[in-house]
Amino acid sequence: MASNAFHAVTEFPGRQVRRPGKAMVRVPGGTFQMGAAGFYPEEGPVRTVSVAGFWMDAYPVTVAAFRRFVRATGHVTDAERSAVAGGRHDRRIVSPGSLVFRQPSRPVDLSDSGLWWSSVPGASWRHPEGPDSSVHGRERHPVTHVSYDDAVAYAAWVGRRLPTEAEWEYAARGGLDGAVYAWGDTFSPGGRLLANVWQGAFPWRMARWDRFSGTSPVGSFPSNGYGLYDMTGNVWEWTADPFIARSATFRAKASCLPNGVLRPAVPRPREPENAWRGHESEGPPDHGGGDHVDARADAHVGAGNTVRVLKGGSFLCADTYCLRYRPAARQGAPSTVTACHLGFRCVLSG
């Protein structure tokens, strides 16, 4: 077995892990074409990238695994902490809580994500839909409502780290360099669904062809070519990299987080929607649902709150709104943001 590089973890000296865990998969190093053209502007340009070999969790970190971490360390997640909001003359204590998807009962204006996102007091990894919900029976589901900092703390406890964006995308492709999806170029080969994504008209009608209306137990769908599960769909996953746009300005179309989560720049006039209707057309729809971000500004929305890259899409990604359940897809989110579709997995160098 190849030697495994390990960085000492001073925060949890009794929990240093010097070898891959049983549920980790070896990803061989290599060179691949990172990014995509013809989908969303933040994914380009396509470029050649090389990564060294590493070990990666076969599954997103589960509720059960995160619970063990909390019990051992007493960690309190960002969603469970009170926060201060407002400007210098308006300092309000905001109750602990997190972002929760609320399904509308009828079609809504897709340019207003506030029609399906709510900031719910009491929502956290323990209470995914709010204080009256629990994770009982969902121990094998990905943990959600974790911030970047929560994910880093867990990774330190197990002696690992978060993947870089390049490592994550390379692993998600499973050896299929340039393919649209983690399993090939056809969304549902033979009519079979291969990831937990939205089916139906987003955000008001969920067909549930896969039986799931939210997150699904890890491993419910086939693995990719490297033996990794849920690399796309189910939950977005934090990576270690700051989110930097690769053009002077870009429009984050069909945002997978509420409008205003990222610091807005001066908006451009709304572009007309194109005629995209399916996976074989020129590109995805532009519903004007994202923030307008100035790439020339730094990647920070406040002290200690770097905008980080999210990868993989989630159960809320729909081909009629957000076609981001693809290895090349990426979104940015401030490191303190928590939501019902944000999770993570860890890697180990070597």
Short mmCIF file of C-alpha atoms in Angstrom, two decimals:
data_model
loop_
_atom_site.label_atom_id
_atom_site.label_comp_id
_atom_site.label_asym_id
_atom_site.label_seq_id
_atom_site.Cartn_x
_atom_site.Cartn_y
_atom_site.Cartn_z
CA MET A 1 0.00 0.00 0.00
CA ALA A 2 1.26 3.49 -0.79
CA SER A 3 2.45 5.57 2.12
CA ASN A 4 -0.07 8.10 3.40
CA ALA A 5 1.01 11.66 4.13
CA PHE A 6 -0.40 12.83 7.45
CA HIS A 7 -0.51 16.22 9.13
CA ALA A 8 -0.63 16.18 12.92
CA VAL A 9 -3.94 17.38 14.30
CA THR A 10 -3.25 19.51 17.36
CA GLU A 11 -6.94 20.16 18.07
CA PHE A 12 -7.68 16.47 18.67
CA PRO A 13 -4.35 14.80 19.57
CA GLY A 14 -6.07 11.61 20.67
CA ARG A 15 -7.84 11.13 17.37
CA GLN A 16 -5.02 11.15 14.84
CA VAL A 17 -5.67 8.69 12.00
CA ARG A 18 -2.55 7.57 10.16
CA ARG A 19 -4.12 5.27 7.60
CA PRO A 20 -7.20 5.27 5.38
CA GLY A 21 -10.45 4.27 7.00
CA LYS A 22 -12.36 1.16 5.98
CA ALA A 23 -14.81 3.22 3.94
CA MET A 24 -12.16 5.08 1.96
CA VAL A 25 -11.32 4.48 -1.70
CA ARG A 26 -7.95 4.92 -3.38
CA VAL A 27 -8.12 7.42 -6.25
CA PRO A 28 -5.08 7.08 -8.53
CA GLY A 29 -3.32 10.23 -9.62
CA GLY A 30 -3.66 11.43 -13.18
CA THR A 31 -4.36 14.22 -15.63
CA PHE A 32 -7.84 15.22 -16.79
CA GLN A 33 -9.84 17.93 -18.51
CA MET A 34 -11.33 20.03 -15.74
CA GLY A 35 -14.43 22.15 -16.26
CA ALA A 36 -17.06 22.18 -18.98
CA ALA A 37 -18.31 24.33 -21.84
CA GLY A 38 -21.93 24.89 -22.83
CA PHE A 39 -23.44 24.77 -19.34
CA TYR A 40 -22.73 27.54 -16.83
CA PRO A 41 -20.08 30.25 -17.24
CA GLU A 42 -18.36 29.62 -13.92
CA GLU A 43 -17.37 26.11 -15.13
CA GLY A 44 -15.09 27.28 -17.92
CA PRO A 45 -12.70 27.33 -19.50
CA VAL A 46 -11.93 23.65 -19.91
CA ARG A 47 -8.28 23.14 -18.95
CA THR A 48 -5.80 20.34 -18.33
CA VAL A 49 -5.16 19.63 -14.65
CA SER A 50 -3.06 16.98 -12.89
CA VAL A 51 -3.62 15.61 -9.39
CA ALA A 52 -1.59 13.24 -7.23
CA GLY A 53 -3.16 10.06 -5.90
CA PHE A 54 -5.18 10.25 -2.69
CA TRP A 55 -7.77 8.43 -0.59
CA MET A 56 -11.36 9.62 -0.48
CA ASP A 57 -14.39 8.70 1.63
CA ALA A 58 -16.54 6.36 -0.42
CA TYR A 59 -19.64 8.14 0.91
CA PRO A 60 -20.53 11.60 2.17
CA VAL A 61 -20.11 11.89 5.93
CA THR A 62 -23.26 10.49 7.50
CA VAL A 63 -25.43 11.64 10.38
CA ALA A 64 -24.15 8.70 12.44
CA ALA A 65 -20.50 9.58 11.84
CA PHE A 66 -21.04 13.26 12.59
CA ARG A 67 -22.91 12.37 15.77
CA ARG A 68 -19.88 10.39 16.99
CA PHE A 69 -17.72 13.44 16.35
CA VAL A 70 -20.07 15.75 18.27
CA ARG A 71 -20.33 13.38 21.20
CA ALA A 72 -16.55 13.00 21.40
CA THR A 73 -15.65 16.67 21.04
CA GLY A 74 -18.68 18.68 22.13
CA HIS A 75 -18.56 20.56 18.83
CA VAL A 76 -21.37 23.08 18.33
CA THR A 77 -22.14 23.72 14.67
CA ASP A 78 -22.55 27.15 13.15
CA ALA A 79 -26.28 26.49 12.68
CA GLU A 80 -26.59 25.93 16.44
CA ARG A 81 -24.81 29.15 17.42
CA SER A 82 -26.34 32.59 17.89
CA ALA A 83 -25.02 35.16 15.43
CA VAL A 84 -24.83 38.93 15.20
CA ALA A 85 -26.44 40.50 12.14
CA GLY A 86 -26.79 44.04 10.87
CA GLY A 87 -24.53 47.04 10.52
CA ARG A 88 -22.73 49.24 13.02
CA HIS A 89 -25.95 50.92 14.16
CA ASP A 90 -28.12 47.80 14.01
CA ARG A 91 -26.61 44.87 15.88
CA ARG A 92 -29.21 42.12 16.26
CA ILE A 93 -28.75 38.71 17.81
CA VAL A 94 -30.01 36.18 15.29
CA SER A 95 -31.46 32.97 16.66
CA PRO A 96 -29.63 29.77 15.75
CA GLY A 97 -31.04 28.21 12.61
CA SER A 98 -30.37 27.25 9.03
CA LEU A 99 -31.73 27.38 5.48
CA VAL A 100 -34.51 24.90 4.73
CA PHE A 101 -36.25 24.15 1.44
CA ARG A 102 -40.02 24.72 1.54
CA GLN A 103 -41.86 23.22 -1.40
CA PRO A 104 -44.47 25.58 -2.89
CA SER A 105 -47.90 24.18 -3.68
CA ARG A 106 -48.04 25.72 -7.17
CA PRO A 107 -45.74 27.10 -9.89
CA VAL A 108 -43.78 30.18 -8.77
CA ASP A 109 -41.52 32.84 -10.23
CA LEU A 110 -38.15 31.12 -10.61
CA SER A 111 -36.29 34.41 -10.30
CA ASP A 112 -37.28 34.68 -6.62
CA SER A 113 -35.62 31.90 -4.64
CA GLY A 114 -37.17 33.28 -1.46
CA LEU A 115 -40.35 31.53 -2.57
CA TRP A 116 -38.83 28.16 -1.70
CA TRP A 117 -36.03 28.93 0.77
CA SER A 118 -36.66 29.79 4.42
CA SER A 119 -34.30 30.64 7.25
CA VAL A 120 -35.72 28.38 9.96
CA PRO A 121 -34.85 28.98 13.65
CA GLY A 122 -33.83 25.72 15.28
CA ALA A 123 -32.93 23.94 12.05
CA SER A 124 -29.60 22.11 12.35
CA TRP A 125 -27.98 18.78 11.62
CA ARG A 126 -30.04 17.33 14.49
CA HIS A 127 -33.28 18.91 13.25
CA PRO A 128 -33.05 19.08 9.44
CA GLU A 129 -36.49 20.61 8.80
CA GLY A 130 -36.73 22.61 12.01
CA PRO A 131 -37.06 22.05 15.78
CA ASP A 132 -39.95 19.58 15.43
CA SER A 133 -37.94 17.26 13.14
CA SER A 134 -35.18 14.80 13.97
CA VAL A 135 -32.61 12.56 12.33
CA HIS A 136 -34.04 9.42 13.91
CA GLY A 137 -34.04 6.78 11.18
CA ARG A 138 -31.73 8.88 9.02
CA GLU A 139 -28.44 7.79 10.49
CA ARG A 140 -27.25 6.58 7.06
CA HIS A 141 -28.21 9.83 5.33
CA PRO A 142 -25.57 12.49 4.65
CA VAL A 143 -25.26 14.97 7.48
CA THR A 144 -26.57 18.38 6.43
CA HIS A 145 -26.69 21.92 7.84
CA VAL A 146 -22.91 21.87 8.28
CA SER A 147 -20.77 24.87 7.40
CA TYR A 148 -17.33 24.75 5.85
CA ASP A 149 -15.84 25.33 9.31
CA ASP A 150 -17.88 22.46 10.76
CA ALA A 151 -16.60 20.19 7.99
CA VAL A 152 -12.99 21.24 8.61
CA ALA A 153 -13.39 20.52 12.33
CA TYR A 154 -14.71 17.02 11.61
CA ALA A 155 -11.92 16.36 9.12
CA ALA A 156 -9.32 17.40 11.70
CA TRP A 157 -10.85 15.03 14.24
CA VAL A 158 -10.44 12.05 11.91
CA GLY A 159 -6.98 13.19 10.78
CA ARG A 160 -8.04 14.04 7.24
CA ARG A 161 -8.88 17.13 5.22
CA LEU A 162 -11.38 18.43 2.70
CA PRO A 163 -10.60 17.78 -0.97
CA THR A 164 -9.45 20.49 -3.32
CA GLU A 165 -11.84 21.31 -6.13
CA ALA A 166 -9.57 19.57 -8.64
CA GLU A 167 -9.33 16.42 -6.49
CA TRP A 168 -13.08 16.35 -6.03
CA GLU A 169 -13.89 16.76 -9.73
CA TYR A 170 -11.25 14.25 -10.83
CA ALA A 171 -12.62 11.69 -8.36
CA ALA A 172 -16.23 12.36 -9.37
CA ARG A 173 -15.45 11.62 -13.01
CA GLY A 174 -14.40 8.09 -12.07
CA GLY A 175 -12.04 7.83 -15.03
CA LEU A 176 -14.59 9.11 -17.58
CA ASP A 177 -12.64 12.16 -18.68
CA GLY A 178 -14.87 14.70 -20.40
CA ALA A 179 -18.17 12.90 -19.75
CA VAL A 180 -21.17 15.03 -18.83
CA TYR A 181 -22.21 12.94 -15.83
CA ALA A 182 -20.31 10.81 -13.34
CA TRP A 183 -21.54 7.72 -15.22
CA GLY A 184 -21.37 8.88 -18.86
CA ASP A 185 -23.11 11.21 -21.29
CA THR A 186 -26.71 9.97 -20.95
CA PHE A 187 -28.69 11.18 -17.95
CA SER A 188 -30.78 8.05 -17.37
CA PRO A 189 -29.41 5.15 -19.43
CA GLY A 190 -32.18 2.64 -20.04
CA GLY A 191 -34.52 4.84 -18.04
CA ARG A 192 -32.57 4.19 -14.84
CA LEU A 193 -31.95 7.02 -12.38
CA LEU A 194 -28.34 7.05 -11.16
CA ALA A 195 -28.40 9.94 -8.68
CA ASN A 196 -30.75 11.53 -6.17
CA VAL A 197 -31.88 14.66 -8.02
CA TRP A 198 -35.14 16.54 -8.47
CA GLN A 199 -37.66 14.90 -10.78
CA GLY A 200 -40.55 17.01 -11.98
CA ALA A 201 -41.23 20.74 -12.28
CA PHE A 202 -39.01 22.61 -9.83
CA PRO A 203 -39.74 23.72 -7.14
CA TRP A 204 -43.41 22.88 -6.76
CA ARG A 205 -43.85 19.34 -8.12
CA MET A 206 -41.63 16.44 -7.11
CA ALA A 207 -42.38 13.23 -9.01
CA ARG A 208 -40.36 11.00 -6.64
CA TRP A 209 -39.58 8.40 -9.29
CA ASP A 210 -36.69 7.35 -7.07
CA ARG A 211 -38.92 7.27 -3.93
CA PHE A 212 -36.91 10.03 -2.20
CA SER A 213 -38.30 13.46 -1.40
CA GLY A 214 -35.14 14.70 0.33
CA THR A 215 -31.74 13.22 1.04
CA SER A 216 -31.30 9.50 0.50
CA PRO A 217 -29.23 6.95 2.45
CA VAL A 218 -25.66 6.99 1.17
CA GLY A 219 -25.00 4.27 -1.36
CA SER A 220 -28.61 4.15 -2.62
CA PHE A 221 -27.36 4.60 -6.19
CA PRO A 222 -24.50 2.84 -8.02
CA SER A 223 -20.91 3.96 -7.51
CA ASN A 224 -18.81 5.59 -10.20
CA GLY A 225 -15.74 4.06 -11.83
CA TYR A 226 -13.58 4.62 -8.75
CA GLY A 227 -16.07 3.05 -6.35
CA LEU A 228 -17.30 6.39 -4.98
CA TYR A 229 -20.98 6.90 -4.15
CA ASP A 230 -23.20 9.98 -4.32
CA MET A 231 -20.58 12.12 -6.02
CA THR A 232 -23.40 13.99 -7.73
CA GLY A 233 -26.87 14.59 -6.36
CA ASN A 234 -27.99 14.01 -2.76
CA VAL A 235 -25.99 16.85 -1.14
CA TRP A 236 -23.62 19.56 -2.29
CA GLU A 237 -20.13 18.99 -0.85
CA TRP A 238 -17.69 21.53 0.55
CA THR A 239 -14.19 21.71 -0.92
CA ALA A 240 -11.10 23.44 0.43
CA ASP A 241 -10.76 25.97 -2.40
CA PRO A 242 -11.94 29.59 -2.38
CA PHE A 243 -14.48 30.32 -5.12
CA ILE A 244 -12.96 32.57 -7.78
CA ALA A 245 -14.82 33.37 -10.98
CA ARG A 246 -12.67 33.03 -14.07
CA SER A 247 -14.06 36.01 -15.98
CA ALA A 248 -14.23 39.72 -15.14
CA THR A 249 -17.89 39.41 -14.20
CA PHE A 250 -20.25 36.50 -14.36
CA ARG A 251 -23.85 35.80 -13.59
CA ALA A 252 -24.41 32.82 -11.32
CA LYS A 253 -27.50 31.53 -13.09
CA ALA A 254 -30.12 29.46 -11.34
CA SER A 255 -28.47 29.72 -7.94
CA CYS A 256 -28.68 26.70 -5.65
CA LEU A 257 -28.73 28.98 -2.60
CA PRO A 258 -31.03 31.92 -1.82
CA ASN A 259 -30.51 35.22 -3.63
CA GLY A 260 -28.28 37.46 -1.58
CA VAL A 261 -26.19 34.73 0.07
CA LEU A 262 -23.25 36.00 -1.96
CA ARG A 263 -22.40 39.67 -1.93
CA PRO A 264 -24.13 41.19 -4.98
CA ALA A 265 -22.43 43.49 -7.45
CA VAL A 266 -24.25 45.76 -9.88
CA PRO A 267 -26.80 43.53 -11.67
CA ARG A 268 -26.97 43.24 -15.40
CA PRO A 269 -30.33 43.48 -17.19
CA ARG A 270 -32.13 40.15 -17.08
CA GLU A 271 -31.38 38.01 -20.08
CA PRO A 272 -34.24 36.30 -21.94
CA GLU A 273 -34.80 32.65 -21.18
CA ASN A 274 -33.61 30.32 -23.90
CA ALA A 275 -35.51 27.40 -25.33
CA TRP A 276 -33.61 24.73 -23.42
CA ARG A 277 -35.92 21.84 -22.63
CA GLY A 278 -33.78 18.78 -22.02
CA HIS A 279 -30.39 17.18 -21.69
CA GLU A 280 -29.57 17.07 -25.39
CA SER A 281 -30.05 20.81 -26.09
CA GLU A 282 -27.52 23.60 -26.23
CA GLY A 283 -27.47 24.45 -22.55
CA PRO A 284 -29.45 24.89 -19.34
CA PRO A 285 -32.11 27.52 -18.68
CA ASP A 286 -31.35 30.97 -17.36
CA HIS A 287 -34.03 31.84 -14.84
CA GLY A 288 -32.11 34.78 -13.46
CA GLY A 289 -32.19 33.08 -10.07
CA GLY A 290 -28.58 33.69 -9.09
CA ASP A 291 -26.58 36.51 -7.62
CA HIS A 292 -24.44 38.83 -9.69
CA VAL A 293 -20.89 38.51 -8.43
CA ASP A 294 -17.96 40.73 -9.29
CA ALA A 295 -15.00 38.43 -9.82
CA ARG A 296 -12.56 41.30 -9.44
CA ALA A 297 -13.52 41.63 -5.80
CA ASP A 298 -11.87 39.30 -3.33
CA ALA A 299 -13.50 35.99 -2.44
CA HIS A 300 -14.63 37.20 0.97
CA VAL A 301 -18.00 38.39 2.25
CA GLY A 302 -16.64 39.32 5.66
CA ALA A 303 -13.76 38.64 7.97
CA GLY A 304 -13.18 34.90 8.23
CA ASN A 305 -16.00 34.15 5.82
CA THR A 306 -14.34 33.10 2.58
CA VAL A 307 -16.59 31.99 -0.26
CA ARG A 308 -15.73 28.31 -0.86
CA VAL A 309 -16.40 26.01 -3.78
CA LEU A 310 -19.29 23.57 -3.51
CA LYS A 311 -19.39 20.57 -5.84
CA GLY A 312 -21.79 17.87 -6.95
CA GLY A 313 -25.29 19.29 -6.86
CA SER A 314 -28.03 17.94 -4.61
CA PHE A 315 -31.49 16.42 -4.41
CA LEU A 316 -32.80 19.91 -5.24
CA CYS A 317 -31.05 20.16 -8.62
CA ALA A 318 -33.49 19.94 -11.53
CA ASP A 319 -32.96 19.89 -15.29
CA THR A 320 -35.65 22.60 -15.53
CA TYR A 321 -33.75 24.95 -13.23
CA CYS A 322 -30.30 23.91 -12.01
CA LEU A 323 -28.48 21.27 -14.05
CA ARG A 324 -25.58 20.94 -11.62
CA TYR A 325 -25.53 17.24 -10.80
CA ARG A 326 -22.40 16.95 -12.95
CA PRO A 327 -18.71 16.63 -11.99
CA ALA A 328 -17.84 19.98 -13.61
CA ALA A 329 -20.60 21.95 -11.87
CA ARG A 330 -19.61 24.34 -9.12
CA GLN A 331 -21.17 26.95 -6.85
CA GLY A 332 -19.75 29.31 -4.26
CA ALA A 333 -20.99 29.77 -0.71
CA PRO A 334 -19.67 31.70 2.31
CA SER A 335 -17.93 29.36 4.73
CA THR A 336 -20.49 29.98 7.49
CA VAL A 337 -23.56 29.18 5.38
CA THR A 338 -25.58 26.09 6.38
CA ALA A 339 -28.52 24.52 4.55
CA CYS A 340 -30.55 21.35 4.20
CA HIS A 341 -28.60 20.27 1.09
CA LEU A 342 -25.00 21.00 2.14
CA GLY A 343 -22.71 18.17 3.26
CA PHE A 344 -19.14 16.99 2.74
CA ARG A 345 -16.66 14.12 2.56
CA CYS A 346 -12.99 13.86 3.47
CA VAL A 347 -9.75 12.86 1.78
CA LEU A 348 -6.30 11.71 2.86
CA SER A 349 -3.14 12.43 0.90
CA GLY A 350 -0.87 9.62 -0.18
#
